[in-house]
mmCIF file with all atom_site columns, C-alpha atoms in Angstrom:
data_model
loop_
_atom_site.group_PDB
_atom_site.id
_atom_site.type_symbol
_atom_site.label_atom_id
_atom_site.label_alt_id
_atom_site.label_comp_id
_atom_site.label_asym_id
_atom_site.label_entity_id
_atom_site.label_seq_id
_atom_site.pdbx_PDB_ins_code
_atom_site.Cartn_x
_atom_site.Cartn_y
_atom_site.Cartn_z
_atom_site.occupancy
_atom_site.B_iso_or_equiv
_atom_site.pdbx_formal_charge
_atom_site.auth_seq_id
_atom_site.auth_comp_id
_atom_site.auth_asym_id
_atom_site.auth_atom_id
_atom_site.pdbx_PDB_model_num
ATOM 1  C CA . UNK H 1 1  ? -11.062 14.180  140.831 1.00 0.00 ? 1  UNK H CA 1
ATOM 2  C CA . UNK H 1 2  ? -7.602  14.325  141.583 1.00 0.00 ? 2  UNK H CA 1
ATOM 3  C CA . UNK H 1 3  ? -5.116  11.735  140.056 1.00 0.00 ? 3  UNK H CA 1
ATOM 4  C CA . UNK H 1 4  ? -3.499  9.575   142.348 1.00 0.00 ? 4  UNK H CA 1
ATOM 5  C CA . UNK H 1 5  ? -1.790  6.775   139.676 1.00 0.00 ? 5  UNK H CA 1
ATOM 6  C CA . UNK H 1 6  ? 1.315   7.054   138.730 1.00 0.00 ? 6  UNK H CA 1
ATOM 7  C CA . UNK H 1 7  ? 2.853   5.835   134.595 1.00 0.00 ? 7  UNK H CA 1
ATOM 8  C CA . UNK H 1 8  ? 3.922   2.397   136.556 1.00 0.00 ? 8  UNK H CA 1
ATOM 9  C CA . UNK H 1 9  ? 0.149   1.186   138.148 1.00 0.00 ? 9  UNK H CA 1
ATOM 10 C CA . UNK H 1 10 ? -1.377  2.574   135.130 1.00 0.00 ? 10 UNK H CA 1
ATOM 11 C CA . UNK H 1 11 ? 0.484   0.001   133.297 1.00 0.00 ? 11 UNK H CA 1
ATOM 12 C CA . UNK H 1 12 ? 0.661   -2.649  135.574 1.00 0.00 ? 12 UNK H CA 1
ATOM 13 C CA . UNK H 1 13 ? -3.324  -2.801  135.539 1.00 0.00 ? 13 UNK H CA 1
ATOM 14 C CA . UNK H 1 14 ? -3.042  -2.581  131.773 1.00 0.00 ? 14 UNK H CA 1
ATOM 15 C CA . UNK H 1 15 ? -0.938  -5.596  131.857 1.00 0.00 ? 15 UNK H CA 1
ATOM 16 C CA . UNK H 1 16 ? -3.008  -7.695  134.552 1.00 0.00 ? 16 UNK H CA 1
ATOM 17 C CA . UNK H 1 17 ? -6.485  -6.528  132.242 1.00 0.00 ? 17 UNK H CA 1
ATOM 18 C CA . UNK H 1 18 ? -4.637  -7.424  128.812 1.00 0.00 ? 18 UNK H CA 1
ATOM 19 C CA . UNK H 1 19 ? -3.442  -11.250 130.745 1.00 0.00 ? 19 UNK H CA 1
ATOM 20 C CA . UNK H 1 20 ? -7.029  -11.960 132.353 1.00 0.00 ? 20 UNK H CA 1
ATOM 21 C CA . UNK H 1 21 ? -8.638  -11.197 128.563 1.00 0.00 ? 21 UNK H CA 1
ATOM 22 C CA . UNK H 1 22 ? -6.171  -13.492 126.939 1.00 0.00 ? 22 UNK H CA 1
ATOM 23 C CA . UNK H 1 23 ? -6.611  -16.250 129.798 1.00 0.00 ? 23 UNK H CA 1
ATOM 24 C CA . UNK H 1 24 ? -10.328 -15.850 129.246 1.00 0.00 ? 24 UNK H CA 1
ATOM 25 C CA . UNK H 1 25 ? -10.215 -15.916 125.273 1.00 0.00 ? 25 UNK H CA 1
ATOM 26 C CA . UNK H 1 26 ? -8.150  -19.152 125.215 1.00 0.00 ? 26 UNK H CA 1
ATOM 27 C CA . UNK H 1 27 ? -10.547 -20.689 128.105 1.00 0.00 ? 27 UNK H CA 1
ATOM 28 C CA . UNK H 1 28 ? -8.123  -21.009 130.409 1.00 0.00 ? 28 UNK H CA 1
ATOM 29 C CA . UNK H 1 29 ? -10.509 -19.441 133.316 1.00 0.00 ? 29 UNK H CA 1
ATOM 30 C CA . UNK H 1 30 ? -14.075 -19.830 133.157 1.00 0.00 ? 30 UNK H CA 1
ATOM 31 C CA . UNK H 1 31 ? -17.302 -19.570 135.510 1.00 0.00 ? 31 UNK H CA 1
ATOM 32 C CA . UNK H 1 32 ? -17.371 -17.439 138.067 1.00 0.00 ? 32 UNK H CA 1
ATOM 33 C CA . UNK H 1 33 ? -13.413 -17.009 138.398 1.00 0.00 ? 33 UNK H CA 1
ATOM 34 C CA . UNK H 1 34 ? -14.001 -15.015 134.976 1.00 0.00 ? 34 UNK H CA 1
ATOM 35 C CA . UNK H 1 35 ? -16.568 -13.081 136.270 1.00 0.00 ? 35 UNK H CA 1
ATOM 36 C CA . UNK H 1 36 ? -15.125 -11.652 139.024 1.00 0.00 ? 36 UNK H CA 1
ATOM 37 C CA . UNK H 1 37 ? -11.309 -11.632 137.132 1.00 0.00 ? 37 UNK H CA 1
ATOM 38 C CA . UNK H 1 38 ? -13.324 -10.156 134.443 1.00 0.00 ? 38 UNK H CA 1
ATOM 39 C CA . UNK H 1 39 ? -15.172 -7.246  136.565 1.00 0.00 ? 39 UNK H CA 1
ATOM 40 C CA . UNK H 1 40 ? -11.498 -6.221  137.976 1.00 0.00 ? 40 UNK H CA 1
ATOM 41 C CA . UNK H 1 41 ? -10.459 -6.410  134.850 1.00 0.00 ? 41 UNK H CA 1
ATOM 42 C CA . UNK H 1 42 ? -12.444 -3.739  133.571 1.00 0.00 ? 42 UNK H CA 1
ATOM 43 C CA . UNK H 1 43 ? -12.332 -1.716  136.922 1.00 0.00 ? 43 UNK H CA 1
ATOM 44 C CA . UNK H 1 44 ? -8.121  -1.666  136.276 1.00 0.00 ? 44 UNK H CA 1
ATOM 45 C CA . UNK H 1 45 ? -8.776  -0.336  132.191 1.00 0.00 ? 45 UNK H CA 1
ATOM 46 C CA . UNK H 1 46 ? -10.911 2.382   134.065 1.00 0.00 ? 46 UNK H CA 1
ATOM 47 C CA . UNK H 1 47 ? -8.863  3.792   136.607 1.00 0.00 ? 47 UNK H CA 1
ATOM 48 C CA . UNK H 1 48 ? -6.044  2.792   134.157 1.00 0.00 ? 48 UNK H CA 1
ATOM 49 C CA . UNK H 1 49 ? -7.280  4.945   131.487 1.00 0.00 ? 49 UNK H CA 1
ATOM 50 C CA . UNK H 1 50 ? -8.832  7.751   134.206 1.00 0.00 ? 50 UNK H CA 1
ATOM 51 C CA . UNK H 1 51 ? -5.326  8.105   136.245 1.00 0.00 ? 51 UNK H CA 1
ATOM 52 C CA . UNK H 1 52 ? -7.831  7.744   139.056 1.00 0.00 ? 52 UNK H CA 1
ATOM 53 C CA . UNK H 1 53 ? -8.166  4.688   141.964 1.00 0.00 ? 53 UNK H CA 1
ATOM 54 C CA . UNK H 1 54 ? -11.585 5.407   144.031 1.00 0.00 ? 54 UNK H CA 1
ATOM 55 C CA . UNK H 1 55 ? -9.419  3.028   146.400 1.00 0.00 ? 55 UNK H CA 1
ATOM 56 C CA . UNK H 1 56 ? -6.672  5.303   146.936 1.00 0.00 ? 56 UNK H CA 1
ATOM 57 C CA . UNK H 1 57 ? -8.567  7.997   147.698 1.00 0.00 ? 57 UNK H CA 1
ATOM 58 C CA . UNK H 1 58 ? -10.224 6.639   150.367 1.00 0.00 ? 58 UNK H CA 1
ATOM 59 C CA . UNK H 1 59 ? -6.809  5.732   151.920 1.00 0.00 ? 59 UNK H CA 1
ATOM 60 C CA . UNK H 1 60 ? -5.135  8.647   150.510 1.00 0.00 ? 60 UNK H CA 1
ATOM 61 C CA . UNK H 1 61 ? -2.412  6.741   148.927 1.00 0.00 ? 61 UNK H CA 1
ATOM 62 C CA . UNK H 1 62 ? -0.845  8.070   145.316 1.00 0.00 ? 62 UNK H CA 1
ATOM 63 C CA . UNK H 1 63 ? 1.652   6.129   143.279 1.00 0.00 ? 63 UNK H CA 1
ATOM 64 C CA . UNK H 1 64 ? 1.892   9.655   140.842 1.00 0.00 ? 64 UNK H CA 1
ATOM 65 C CA . UNK H 1 65 ? 5.133   11.729  141.779 1.00 0.00 ? 65 UNK H CA 1
ATOM 66 C CA . UNK H 1 66 ? 3.425   15.311  143.066 1.00 0.00 ? 66 UNK H CA 1
ATOM 67 C CA . UNK H 1 67 ? 4.771   18.216  141.111 1.00 0.00 ? 67 UNK H CA 1
ATOM 68 C CA . UNK H 1 68 ? 6.733   21.072  142.866 1.00 0.00 ? 68 UNK H CA 1
#
């Protein structure tokens, strides 16, 4: 599994996941929206920690700078 996510991409995903958690714990989102956004938040966190996004791999998309 090759890394395909750059630092900025990872930081943005972590910020979005934290934002979803804040919205959930302050009762701004609930029900189906909370479940769906929670699943996305967990996926964002997991992909951020491993620096690999399966969707990027399928699309052959990289946000990481290639080393020379």
